[in-house]
Tab-separated table of C-alpha atoms in Angstrom:
chain	number	residue	atom	x	y	z
A	1	UNK	CA	6.535	104.058	183.012
A	2	UNK	CA	5.151	102.709	179.743
A	3	UNK	CA	7.061	102.846	176.466
A	4	UNK	CA	4.828	102.672	173.365
A	5	UNK	CA	7.127	102.199	170.367
A	6	UNK	CA	5.897	103.508	166.976
A	7	UNK	CA	8.795	102.650	164.670
A	8	UNK	CA	11.539	100.017	164.416
A	9	UNK	CA	14.282	102.619	164.738
A	10	UNK	CA	12.684	104.065	167.849
A	11	UNK	CA	12.287	100.541	169.197
A	12	UNK	CA	15.928	99.667	168.612
A	13	UNK	CA	17.035	102.958	170.132
A	14	UNK	CA	15.035	102.265	173.298
A	15	UNK	CA	15.930	98.600	173.401
A	16	UNK	CA	19.657	98.941	172.970
A	17	UNK	CA	20.469	102.260	174.560
A	18	UNK	CA	18.069	104.048	176.852
A	19	UNK	CA	16.468	101.033	178.483
A	20	UNK	CA	19.790	99.266	178.958
A	21	UNK	CA	21.189	102.370	180.601
A	22	UNK	CA	18.051	102.751	182.690
A	23	UNK	CA	18.283	99.173	183.957
A	24	UNK	CA	21.918	99.449	184.866
A	25	UNK	CA	21.709	102.827	186.562
A	26	UNK	CA	18.388	102.575	188.355
A	27	UNK	CA	17.805	98.821	188.470
A	28	UNK	CA	14.129	99.182	187.610
A	29	UNK	CA	12.256	96.013	186.730
A	30	UNK	CA	10.934	95.617	183.200
A	31	UNK	CA	7.957	93.548	182.148
A	32	UNK	CA	8.479	93.233	178.420
A	33	UNK	CA	5.475	92.288	176.267
A	34	UNK	CA	5.991	90.983	172.771
A	35	UNK	CA	3.033	90.583	170.446
A	36	UNK	CA	1.813	91.081	166.939
A	37	UNK	CA	0.331	94.371	165.777
A	38	UNK	CA	-3.039	92.701	165.196
A	39	UNK	CA	-3.220	91.779	168.860
A	40	UNK	CA	-2.036	95.147	170.100
A	41	UNK	CA	-5.203	97.067	170.946
A	42	UNK	CA	-6.366	95.281	174.104
A	43	UNK	CA	-2.872	94.541	175.475
A	44	UNK	CA	-1.908	98.204	175.144
A	45	UNK	CA	-4.941	99.261	177.127
A	46	UNK	CA	-3.996	96.659	179.705
A	47	UNK	CA	-0.365	97.868	179.673
A	48	UNK	CA	-1.467	101.392	180.436
A	49	UNK	CA	-3.361	100.238	183.547
A	50	UNK	CA	-0.416	98.173	184.762
A	51	UNK	CA	2.009	101.051	184.161
A	52	UNK	CA	-0.104	103.363	186.307
A	53	UNK	CA	-0.145	100.838	189.166
A	54	UNK	CA	3.625	100.205	189.144
A	55	UNK	CA	4.755	103.731	188.356
A	56	UNK	CA	8.058	104.397	190.107
A	57	UNK	CA	8.601	100.706	190.841
A	58	UNK	CA	8.642	99.059	187.423
A	59	UNK	CA	8.959	99.708	183.718
A	60	UNK	CA	6.542	98.514	181.050
A	61	UNK	CA	7.541	98.228	177.385
A	62	UNK	CA	6.215	96.499	174.284
A	63	UNK	CA	7.683	95.306	171.016
A	64	UNK	CA	5.778	94.598	167.795
A	65	UNK	CA	7.337	91.331	166.626
A	66	UNK	CA	5.382	91.519	163.395
A	67	UNK	CA	7.491	94.407	162.151
A	68	UNK	CA	10.379	93.381	159.890
A	69	UNK	CA	13.145	95.233	161.725
A	70	UNK	CA	11.723	94.580	165.200
A	71	UNK	CA	11.580	90.875	164.414
A	72	UNK	CA	15.359	90.796	164.747
A	73	UNK	CA	15.065	91.940	168.352
A	74	UNK	CA	12.408	89.311	169.078
A	75	UNK	CA	14.549	86.633	167.490
A	76	UNK	CA	17.555	87.703	169.507
A	77	UNK	CA	15.474	87.485	172.654
A	78	UNK	CA	14.181	84.039	171.559
A	79	UNK	CA	10.613	85.250	171.779
A	80	UNK	CA	7.934	83.426	169.809
A	81	UNK	CA	4.616	85.277	170.328
A	82	UNK	CA	2.907	83.246	167.602
A	83	UNK	CA	3.103	80.189	169.850
A	84	UNK	CA	1.333	81.989	172.685
A	85	UNK	CA	-2.346	82.493	173.319
A	86	UNK	CA	-3.563	85.677	171.570
A	87	UNK	CA	-0.035	86.224	170.189
A	88	UNK	CA	1.322	87.686	173.414
A	89	UNK	CA	4.434	86.786	175.336
A	90	UNK	CA	5.552	88.391	178.583
A	91	UNK	CA	9.155	88.405	179.739
A	92	UNK	CA	10.556	89.920	182.911
A	93	UNK	CA	13.945	91.606	183.197
A	94	UNK	CA	15.635	92.734	186.360
A	95	UNK	CA	18.734	94.912	186.628
A	96	UNK	CA	19.318	94.634	182.885
A	97	UNK	CA	19.251	90.838	182.603
A	98	UNK	CA	16.548	88.292	181.834
A	99	UNK	CA	14.846	87.063	184.988
A	100	UNK	CA	11.937	84.808	184.020
A	101	UNK	CA	9.074	84.303	181.623
A	102	UNK	CA	5.785	85.499	183.079
A	103	UNK	CA	3.529	82.433	183.243
A	104	UNK	CA	0.882	83.486	185.719
A	105	UNK	CA	-2.616	84.879	185.187
A	106	UNK	CA	-2.681	87.860	182.812
A	107	UNK	CA	-4.826	90.092	184.998
A	108	UNK	CA	-4.113	93.550	186.343
A	109	UNK	CA	-3.948	92.321	189.920
A	110	UNK	CA	-1.678	89.342	189.140
A	111	UNK	CA	0.765	91.271	186.967
A	112	UNK	CA	1.012	94.133	189.461
A	113	UNK	CA	1.549	91.674	192.338
A	114	UNK	CA	4.276	89.975	190.301
A	115	UNK	CA	6.064	93.251	189.527
A	116	UNK	CA	5.982	94.240	193.174
A	117	UNK	CA	7.407	90.852	194.203
A	118	UNK	CA	8.711	88.876	191.190
A	119	UNK	CA	9.872	85.996	193.365
A	120	UNK	CA	6.726	85.755	195.472
A	121	UNK	CA	4.166	82.970	195.217
A	122	UNK	CA	1.262	83.302	192.740
A	123	UNK	CA	-1.943	84.796	194.093
A	124	UNK	CA	-4.318	82.274	195.633
A	125	UNK	CA	-7.094	83.298	193.252
A	126	UNK	CA	-4.931	82.253	190.293
A	127	UNK	CA	-5.515	78.630	191.290
A	128	UNK	CA	-8.505	77.448	189.212
A	129	UNK	CA	-9.508	75.151	192.073
A	130	UNK	CA	-10.040	78.252	194.246
A	131	UNK	CA	-12.642	79.846	191.951
A	132	UNK	CA	-15.413	79.480	194.559
A	133	UNK	CA	-13.446	81.158	197.349
A	134	UNK	CA	-14.367	84.840	197.623
A	135	UNK	CA	-11.026	86.657	197.336
A	136	UNK	CA	-10.981	89.988	199.166
A	137	UNK	CA	-8.310	92.607	198.397
A	138	UNK	CA	-9.032	95.652	200.534
A	139	UNK	CA	-10.476	96.667	203.873
A	140	UNK	CA	-13.260	98.503	202.064
A	141	UNK	CA	-14.159	95.370	200.121
A	142	UNK	CA	-14.055	93.315	203.329
A	143	UNK	CA	-16.416	95.696	205.177
A	144	UNK	CA	-18.763	95.721	202.186
A	145	UNK	CA	-18.846	91.914	202.145
A	146	UNK	CA	-19.776	91.786	205.837
A	147	UNK	CA	-22.523	94.326	205.315
A	148	UNK	CA	-24.218	92.690	202.315
A	149	UNK	CA	-23.741	88.960	203.051
A	150	UNK	CA	-26.636	87.246	204.863
A	151	UNK	CA	-25.227	83.735	204.574
A	152	UNK	CA	-22.837	82.341	207.209
A	153	UNK	CA	-19.334	83.460	206.299
A	154	UNK	CA	-15.947	81.892	207.037
A	155	UNK	CA	-13.002	84.237	206.416
A	156	UNK	CA	-9.416	82.992	206.255
A	157	UNK	CA	-6.895	85.740	207.024
A	158	UNK	CA	-3.601	84.460	205.615
A	159	UNK	CA	-0.097	85.338	204.470
A	160	UNK	CA	1.173	84.099	201.063
A	161	UNK	CA	4.347	82.596	202.580
A	162	UNK	CA	2.534	80.712	205.384
A	163	UNK	CA	3.101	76.931	205.167
A	164	UNK	CA	0.066	76.012	207.303
A	165	UNK	CA	-2.102	78.225	205.075
A	166	UNK	CA	-0.842	76.473	201.918
A	167	UNK	CA	-1.520	73.039	203.408
A	168	UNK	CA	-5.067	74.039	204.372
A	169	UNK	CA	-6.022	75.873	201.165
A	170	UNK	CA	-6.923	72.755	199.089
A	171	UNK	CA	-9.446	71.604	201.730
A	172	UNK	CA	-10.768	75.121	202.181
A	173	UNK	CA	-11.346	75.709	198.483
A	174	UNK	CA	-12.931	72.262	198.052
A	175	UNK	CA	-15.340	73.101	200.876
A	176	UNK	CA	-16.086	76.440	199.183
A	177	UNK	CA	-17.138	74.602	196.022
A	178	UNK	CA	-19.205	71.967	197.826
A	179	UNK	CA	-21.002	74.556	199.998
A	180	UNK	CA	-21.492	77.162	197.284
A	181	UNK	CA	-24.860	78.861	197.593
A	182	UNK	CA	-25.343	77.947	201.251
A	183	UNK	CA	-22.191	79.233	202.910
A	184	UNK	CA	-19.505	81.707	201.889
A	185	UNK	CA	-15.831	80.859	202.288
A	186	UNK	CA	-13.541	83.819	201.720
A	187	UNK	CA	-9.843	84.557	201.879
A	188	UNK	CA	-7.826	87.712	202.453
A	189	UNK	CA	-4.071	88.248	202.436
A	190	UNK	CA	-3.539	90.567	205.417
A	191	UNK	CA	0.249	90.279	205.675
A	192	UNK	CA	0.722	93.899	204.570
A	193	UNK	CA	0.929	96.638	207.220
A	194	UNK	CA	-2.084	98.387	205.661
A	195	UNK	CA	-4.305	95.764	207.324
A	196	UNK	CA	-3.199	96.374	210.920
A	197	UNK	CA	-6.700	97.579	211.868
A	198	UNK	CA	-8.308	94.340	210.663
A	199	UNK	CA	-5.681	92.243	212.436
A	200	UNK	CA	-6.289	94.140	215.650
A	201	UNK	CA	-10.104	93.883	215.355
A	202	UNK	CA	-10.086	90.109	214.829
A	203	UNK	CA	-7.078	89.166	216.957
A	204	UNK	CA	-4.936	87.993	214.058
A	205	UNK	CA	-1.726	86.966	215.827
A	206	UNK	CA	-0.623	84.280	213.396
A	207	UNK	CA	-1.543	82.699	210.070
A	208	UNK	CA	-3.988	81.437	209.172
A	209	UNK	CA	-6.592	83.037	211.446
A	210	UNK	CA	-10.103	81.910	210.454
A	211	UNK	CA	-13.124	83.883	211.613
A	212	UNK	CA	-16.783	82.893	211.538
A	213	UNK	CA	-19.449	85.561	210.835
A	214	UNK	CA	-23.240	85.526	210.820
A	215	UNK	CA	-25.072	88.494	209.236
A	216	UNK	CA	-21.846	90.492	209.330
A	217	UNK	CA	-21.210	89.848	213.026
A	218	UNK	CA	-18.041	88.079	214.168
A	219	UNK	CA	-18.848	85.197	216.516
A	220	UNK	CA	-15.679	83.153	217.048
A	221	UNK	CA	-12.567	81.611	215.489
A	222	UNK	CA	-12.288	78.274	213.690
A	223	UNK	CA	-9.093	76.548	214.805
A	224	UNK	CA	-8.959	73.162	213.078
A	225	UNK	CA	-6.023	73.911	210.771
A	226	UNK	CA	-5.699	70.290	209.672
A	227	UNK	CA	-9.359	70.113	208.609
A	228	UNK	CA	-10.611	68.305	205.519
A	229	UNK	CA	-13.378	69.756	203.359
A	230	UNK	CA	-15.765	67.367	205.129
A	231	UNK	CA	-14.628	68.646	208.554
A	232	UNK	CA	-15.294	72.247	207.523
A	233	UNK	CA	-18.737	71.385	206.121
A	234	UNK	CA	-19.756	69.481	209.258
A	235	UNK	CA	-18.559	72.283	211.534
A	236	UNK	CA	-20.492	74.913	209.563
A	237	UNK	CA	-23.710	72.934	210.080
A	238	UNK	CA	-23.285	73.380	213.829
A	239	UNK	CA	-20.634	76.061	214.456
A	240	UNK	CA	-19.205	76.082	217.967
A	241	UNK	CA	-16.499	78.224	219.584
A	242	UNK	CA	-13.144	76.492	220.114
A	243	UNK	CA	-12.944	74.599	223.393
A	244	UNK	CA	-10.310	75.851	225.838
A	245	UNK	CA	-7.508	73.364	226.203
A	246	UNK	CA	-5.851	72.528	229.479
A	247	UNK	CA	-2.148	73.423	229.477
A	248	UNK	CA	0.050	70.474	228.637
A	249	UNK	CA	2.109	69.037	231.484
A	250	UNK	CA	5.825	69.144	230.668
A	251	UNK	CA	7.285	65.674	230.207
A	252	UNK	CA	9.778	66.314	232.997
A	253	UNK	CA	6.891	66.912	235.444
A	254	UNK	CA	5.127	63.652	234.631
A	255	UNK	CA	5.655	60.485	236.645
A	256	UNK	CA	8.015	58.357	234.566
A	257	UNK	CA	11.340	56.582	234.929
A	258	UNK	CA	13.108	58.564	232.214
A	259	UNK	CA	15.855	60.795	233.615
A	260	UNK	CA	15.235	64.404	232.589
A	261	UNK	CA	18.537	66.220	232.331
A	262	UNK	CA	19.302	69.938	232.348
A	263	UNK	CA	22.205	72.206	231.429
A	264	UNK	CA	23.316	72.041	235.077
A	265	UNK	CA	23.373	68.273	235.673
A	266	UNK	CA	23.946	66.850	232.165
A	267	UNK	CA	27.749	66.378	232.313
A	268	UNK	CA	27.692	64.946	235.832
A	269	UNK	CA	25.004	62.410	234.942
A	270	UNK	CA	26.727	61.288	231.715
A	271	UNK	CA	30.011	60.701	233.586
A	272	UNK	CA	28.330	58.778	236.389
A	273	UNK	CA	26.658	56.286	234.025
A	274	UNK	CA	28.666	54.173	231.616
A	275	UNK	CA	25.872	53.776	229.070
A	276	UNK	CA	23.239	56.476	228.383
A	277	UNK	CA	20.795	56.962	225.519
A	278	UNK	CA	19.583	60.585	225.399
A	279	UNK	CA	16.524	61.844	223.540
A	280	UNK	CA	16.705	65.566	222.717
A	281	UNK	CA	13.134	66.809	222.231
A	282	UNK	CA	10.886	69.871	222.005
A	283	UNK	CA	7.440	70.210	223.657
A	284	UNK	CA	5.746	71.262	220.399
A	285	UNK	CA	7.324	68.527	218.254
A	286	UNK	CA	4.707	66.079	216.937
A	287	UNK	CA	7.262	63.333	216.246
A	288	UNK	CA	8.555	63.688	219.803
A	289	UNK	CA	5.044	63.308	221.253
A	290	UNK	CA	4.529	60.199	219.159
A	291	UNK	CA	7.844	58.717	220.264
A	292	UNK	CA	7.532	59.566	223.970
A	293	UNK	CA	5.394	56.516	224.977
A	294	UNK	CA	7.644	54.247	222.886
A	295	UNK	CA	10.672	55.590	224.742
A	296	UNK	CA	9.038	55.062	228.144
A	297	UNK	CA	7.924	51.503	227.274
A	298	UNK	CA	11.432	50.684	226.044
A	299	UNK	CA	12.743	51.669	229.453
A	300	UNK	CA	10.331	49.291	231.202
A	301	UNK	CA	11.333	46.403	228.897
A	302	UNK	CA	15.080	46.968	229.025
A	303	UNK	CA	16.950	45.241	231.857
A	304	UNK	CA	20.512	46.534	231.873
A	305	UNK	CA	22.874	48.992	233.568
A	306	UNK	CA	22.216	51.393	230.678
A	307	UNK	CA	19.767	54.234	231.245
A	308	UNK	CA	17.423	56.311	229.103
A	309	UNK	CA	17.418	60.069	229.547
A	310	UNK	CA	15.792	63.066	227.910
A	311	UNK	CA	16.628	66.740	227.403
A	312	UNK	CA	14.146	69.495	226.554
A	313	UNK	CA	16.314	71.284	223.990
A	314	UNK	CA	14.105	74.389	223.997
A	315	UNK	CA	14.883	74.992	227.678
A	316	UNK	CA	18.388	73.562	227.996
A	317	UNK	CA	19.902	75.417	225.079
A	318	UNK	CA	23.540	75.203	226.172
A	319	UNK	CA	23.575	71.400	225.939
A	320	UNK	CA	21.556	71.421	222.720
A	321	UNK	CA	23.958	73.869	221.048
A	322	UNK	CA	27.020	71.952	222.222
A	323	UNK	CA	25.776	68.763	220.537
A	324	UNK	CA	24.492	70.631	217.425
A	325	UNK	CA	20.861	69.628	217.854
A	326	UNK	CA	18.971	70.995	214.841
A	327	UNK	CA	15.984	68.632	214.596
A	328	UNK	CA	13.669	66.726	216.915
A	329	UNK	CA	13.736	64.120	218.189
A	330	UNK	CA	17.489	63.495	218.069
A	331	UNK	CA	18.864	60.411	219.850
A	332	UNK	CA	22.509	60.258	220.945
A	333	UNK	CA	24.316	57.445	222.699
A	334	UNK	CA	26.986	58.243	225.309
A	335	UNK	CA	29.512	55.716	226.581
A	336	UNK	CA	31.904	56.319	229.476
A	337	UNK	CA	31.083	60.021	229.472
A	338	UNK	CA	31.704	60.570	225.742
A	339	UNK	CA	29.333	60.964	222.804
A	340	UNK	CA	29.601	57.859	220.613
A	341	UNK	CA	26.709	57.612	218.125
A	342	UNK	CA	23.755	59.549	216.714
A	343	UNK	CA	20.898	57.104	216.112
A	344	UNK	CA	18.181	58.458	213.774
A	345	UNK	CA	16.820	54.963	213.081
A	346	UNK	CA	15.608	54.323	216.651
A	347	UNK	CA	11.939	55.334	216.749
A	348	UNK	CA	10.053	52.390	218.304
A	349	UNK	CA	10.410	50.560	221.619
A	350	UNK	CA	11.505	47.351	219.841
A	351	UNK	CA	14.257	49.074	217.862
A	352	UNK	CA	15.467	50.914	220.964
A	353	UNK	CA	15.561	47.714	223.093
A	354	UNK	CA	17.169	45.598	220.346
A	355	UNK	CA	19.887	48.197	219.803
A	356	UNK	CA	20.629	48.700	223.507
A	357	UNK	CA	21.092	44.949	223.944
A	358	UNK	CA	23.829	45.078	221.320
A	359	UNK	CA	25.091	48.671	220.845
A	360	UNK	CA	26.728	49.042	217.457
A	361	UNK	CA	27.581	51.820	215.069
A	362	UNK	CA	24.443	52.880	213.159
A	363	UNK	CA	24.177	51.886	209.497
A	364	UNK	CA	25.686	54.456	207.132
A	365	UNK	CA	23.149	57.017	205.956
A	366	UNK	CA	21.556	56.286	202.603
A	367	UNK	CA	23.225	58.040	199.693
A	368	UNK	CA	21.545	61.249	198.623
A	369	UNK	CA	19.733	61.028	195.277
A	370	UNK	CA	22.346	63.119	193.508
A	371	UNK	CA	25.126	60.858	194.842
A	372	UNK	CA	23.641	57.780	193.186
A	373	UNK	CA	24.500	56.777	189.635
A	374	UNK	CA	21.316	57.465	187.669
A	375	UNK	CA	20.326	59.097	184.399
A	376	UNK	CA	18.732	62.048	186.172
A	377	UNK	CA	20.744	65.271	185.762
A	378	UNK	CA	21.093	67.151	189.064
A	379	UNK	CA	21.219	70.895	188.511
A	380	UNK	CA	22.151	73.832	190.713
A	381	UNK	CA	21.425	77.542	190.450
A	382	UNK	CA	24.483	78.527	188.466
A	383	UNK	CA	24.206	75.865	185.716
A	384	UNK	CA	20.431	75.403	185.514
A	385	UNK	CA	19.566	77.470	182.448
A	386	UNK	CA	22.726	76.705	180.457
A	387	UNK	CA	22.323	72.940	180.940
A	388	UNK	CA	18.678	72.941	179.855
A	389	UNK	CA	19.373	75.031	176.742
A	390	UNK	CA	21.120	71.973	175.290
A	391	UNK	CA	18.003	69.793	175.631
A	392	UNK	CA	14.959	69.987	173.394
A	393	UNK	CA	12.717	68.411	176.030
A	394	UNK	CA	13.472	68.510	179.747
A	395	UNK	CA	11.230	67.523	182.640
A	396	UNK	CA	12.590	68.996	185.870
A	397	UNK	CA	11.613	67.810	189.353
A	398	UNK	CA	11.995	70.445	192.066
A	399	UNK	CA	12.114	68.617	195.397
A	400	UNK	CA	13.195	68.580	199.027
A	401	UNK	CA	14.915	65.444	200.452
A	402	UNK	CA	12.616	65.394	203.505
A	403	UNK	CA	9.379	65.565	201.470
A	404	UNK	CA	7.404	62.235	201.585
A	405	UNK	CA	5.720	62.844	198.207
A	406	UNK	CA	9.143	63.519	196.682
A	407	UNK	CA	10.516	60.270	198.113
A	408	UNK	CA	7.618	58.397	196.531
A	409	UNK	CA	8.190	60.023	193.131
A	410	UNK	CA	11.991	59.723	192.965
A	411	UNK	CA	12.234	56.008	191.995
A	412	UNK	CA	9.569	56.426	189.275
A	413	UNK	CA	11.215	59.575	187.921
A	414	UNK	CA	14.611	57.822	187.931
A	415	UNK	CA	13.262	54.797	186.061
A	416	UNK	CA	11.643	57.030	183.437
A	417	UNK	CA	15.000	58.774	182.909
A	418	UNK	CA	16.584	55.358	182.323
A	419	UNK	CA	14.150	54.692	179.457
A	420	UNK	CA	15.342	57.745	177.511
A	421	UNK	CA	19.053	57.633	178.341
A	422	UNK	CA	20.035	57.098	174.674
A	423	UNK	CA	18.168	60.175	173.450
A	424	UNK	CA	20.479	63.168	173.768
A	425	UNK	CA	17.643	65.625	173.116
A	426	UNK	CA	15.728	64.505	176.217
A	427	UNK	CA	16.582	65.093	179.862
A	428	UNK	CA	15.060	64.283	183.202
A	429	UNK	CA	16.573	66.705	185.691
A	430	UNK	CA	16.216	67.502	189.393
A	431	UNK	CA	16.848	70.491	191.664
A	432	UNK	CA	17.188	70.137	195.443
A	433	UNK	CA	15.316	73.210	196.684
A	434	UNK	CA	16.392	72.546	200.286
A	435	UNK	CA	19.927	73.635	199.391
A	436	UNK	CA	20.564	77.299	200.088
A	437	UNK	CA	22.280	77.773	196.724
A	438	UNK	CA	19.010	76.789	194.976
A	439	UNK	CA	16.548	78.884	197.022
A	440	UNK	CA	16.463	81.775	194.539
A	441	UNK	CA	16.262	79.423	191.555
A	442	UNK	CA	13.270	77.541	192.975
A	443	UNK	CA	11.432	80.800	193.720
A	444	UNK	CA	12.223	82.071	190.233
A	445	UNK	CA	10.786	78.907	188.668
A	446	UNK	CA	7.513	79.246	190.564
A	447	UNK	CA	8.039	76.414	193.036
A	448	UNK	CA	5.652	76.764	195.973
A	449	UNK	CA	5.315	73.119	196.977
A	450	UNK	CA	7.163	69.816	196.637
A	451	UNK	CA	7.496	68.101	194.325
A	452	UNK	CA	6.919	70.521	191.448
A	453	UNK	CA	7.492	69.320	187.884
A	454	UNK	CA	8.234	71.849	185.113
A	455	UNK	CA	8.644	71.134	181.419
A	456	UNK	CA	11.267	73.152	179.468
A	457	UNK	CA	11.995	73.408	175.761
A	458	UNK	CA	15.619	74.387	175.110
A	459	UNK	CA	15.780	75.956	178.557
A	460	UNK	CA	12.551	77.897	178.207
A	461	UNK	CA	9.693	77.148	180.596
A	462	UNK	CA	6.619	75.830	178.772
A	463	UNK	CA	4.245	74.386	181.358
A	464	UNK	CA	3.856	72.611	184.674
A	465	UNK	CA	3.485	68.849	184.575
A	466	UNK	CA	0.413	67.809	186.570
A	467	UNK	CA	0.106	64.254	185.311
A	468	UNK	CA	0.434	60.900	187.032
A	469	UNK	CA	3.564	60.653	189.188
A	470	UNK	CA	4.500	57.088	188.364
A	471	UNK	CA	6.986	55.771	185.816
A	472	UNK	CA	4.205	55.418	183.248
A	473	UNK	CA	3.089	59.047	183.619
A	474	UNK	CA	6.591	60.509	183.370
A	475	UNK	CA	7.505	58.284	180.410
A	476	UNK	CA	4.239	58.810	178.496
A	477	UNK	CA	4.608	62.578	178.789
A	478	UNK	CA	8.053	62.487	177.162
A	479	UNK	CA	7.073	59.826	174.623
A	480	UNK	CA	4.195	62.026	173.436
A	481	UNK	CA	6.567	64.959	172.896
A	482	UNK	CA	8.948	62.776	170.895
A	483	UNK	CA	6.119	61.434	168.727
A	484	UNK	CA	5.030	64.994	167.935
A	485	UNK	CA	8.586	65.777	166.825
A	486	UNK	CA	8.557	62.789	164.473
A	487	UNK	CA	5.196	63.886	163.029
A	488	UNK	CA	6.536	67.387	162.323
A	489	UNK	CA	9.641	65.941	160.593
A	490	UNK	CA	7.402	63.684	158.520
A	491	UNK	CA	5.209	66.597	157.415
A	492	UNK	CA	8.256	68.633	156.387
A	493	UNK	CA	9.557	65.730	154.305
A	494	UNK	CA	6.166	65.410	152.602
A	495	UNK	CA	6.160	69.100	151.830
A	496	UNK	CA	9.626	68.867	150.311
């Protein structure tokens, strides 16, 4: 559906009656483009292509903000196309209300992908760092690539939501740039059901699945999902099939002095021993594997009636559910048959031994960032936009409390906020994306990794901040904006 408006009256009629009714009744999505008449020719051709692709799923409309009467509509919608590249601004509406400003690549593929899934992650090819990855969109294109490409080819089959894929992509695209001309590194989103044949042919059972081809022939999989660009380059010089790994021996089957408890004997054991430290673990948990030797060594060093035990929470689910085990490893201390403490701080043999020699209540957990008195404004989904509308300049940090890079940035971000606490036009704000109430907000604001920093002007997204993540970087960014404001005021005074 594409509305091409020829007069202000027709525009107002569509804008305030038919489209509003259409949104409310059918709930179609609208990608609204606002631009000047001088810039209209190419965008309208582009609009027509997009409209064809999303027909039945989305609505496309345009408004000429250069027209006197239409300008009122643009002003009401707070659209400023003159500030945008080529005089074009794209806004997205859903179910009759503003959803988000479109700030991704203005290509047919990107806009169509956005309209089909407005809250999905941007396409991989939109990342400028991924320009040397060959991005494949269809099975036909994939088969053609295999047929024509003589160079060794590495193909990553991925899904846009896959965390392992996202972590590997920077290394993969760096390798693609460094090996350009000698090797081909490609990527293909095969999450859709239309690619079932490809997934069956190349045994894609999870994401990412990386396949190695020579002269169009599949040879084997590449399975180093934590690889650096250097690792990928070295492997391509001498590609080898993955080595079969011997099955891991369950911890309970190994020879060790740790008591391995089950759903059946847990209660009896806890009652029979006056002092028991229990480690709840999972076989696949990396932190558990790292802690296991520390736990065993602590047992050999500790001379006391107390005992150390372990529970595989993936097998003994009744016990794990009863004690609300949601993360691994989790250490709990039982005394005289009763649960007494949860001890997240015990991770090394020394800490375990020192604590067991003098069992005490664990230190209180550190206050969450939002519970501390700082000059950072903590926002949630329902008040995000309204709070930012009151600030001329706002730098927002989207984070997760468990994220190491976020933890490193928080003190610097907090200190920068302190520097501007007297300026009521400036805000440093934060959104905890780990909270369920903020999930939709973080998706809407284009957050696909932590931390993400977005700059807003009176509540309107302007750009992502990709500068230095120390106090100096955060402060310089805001100081530059304030200096520009002063220059503009000075120029206006001179003009007067």
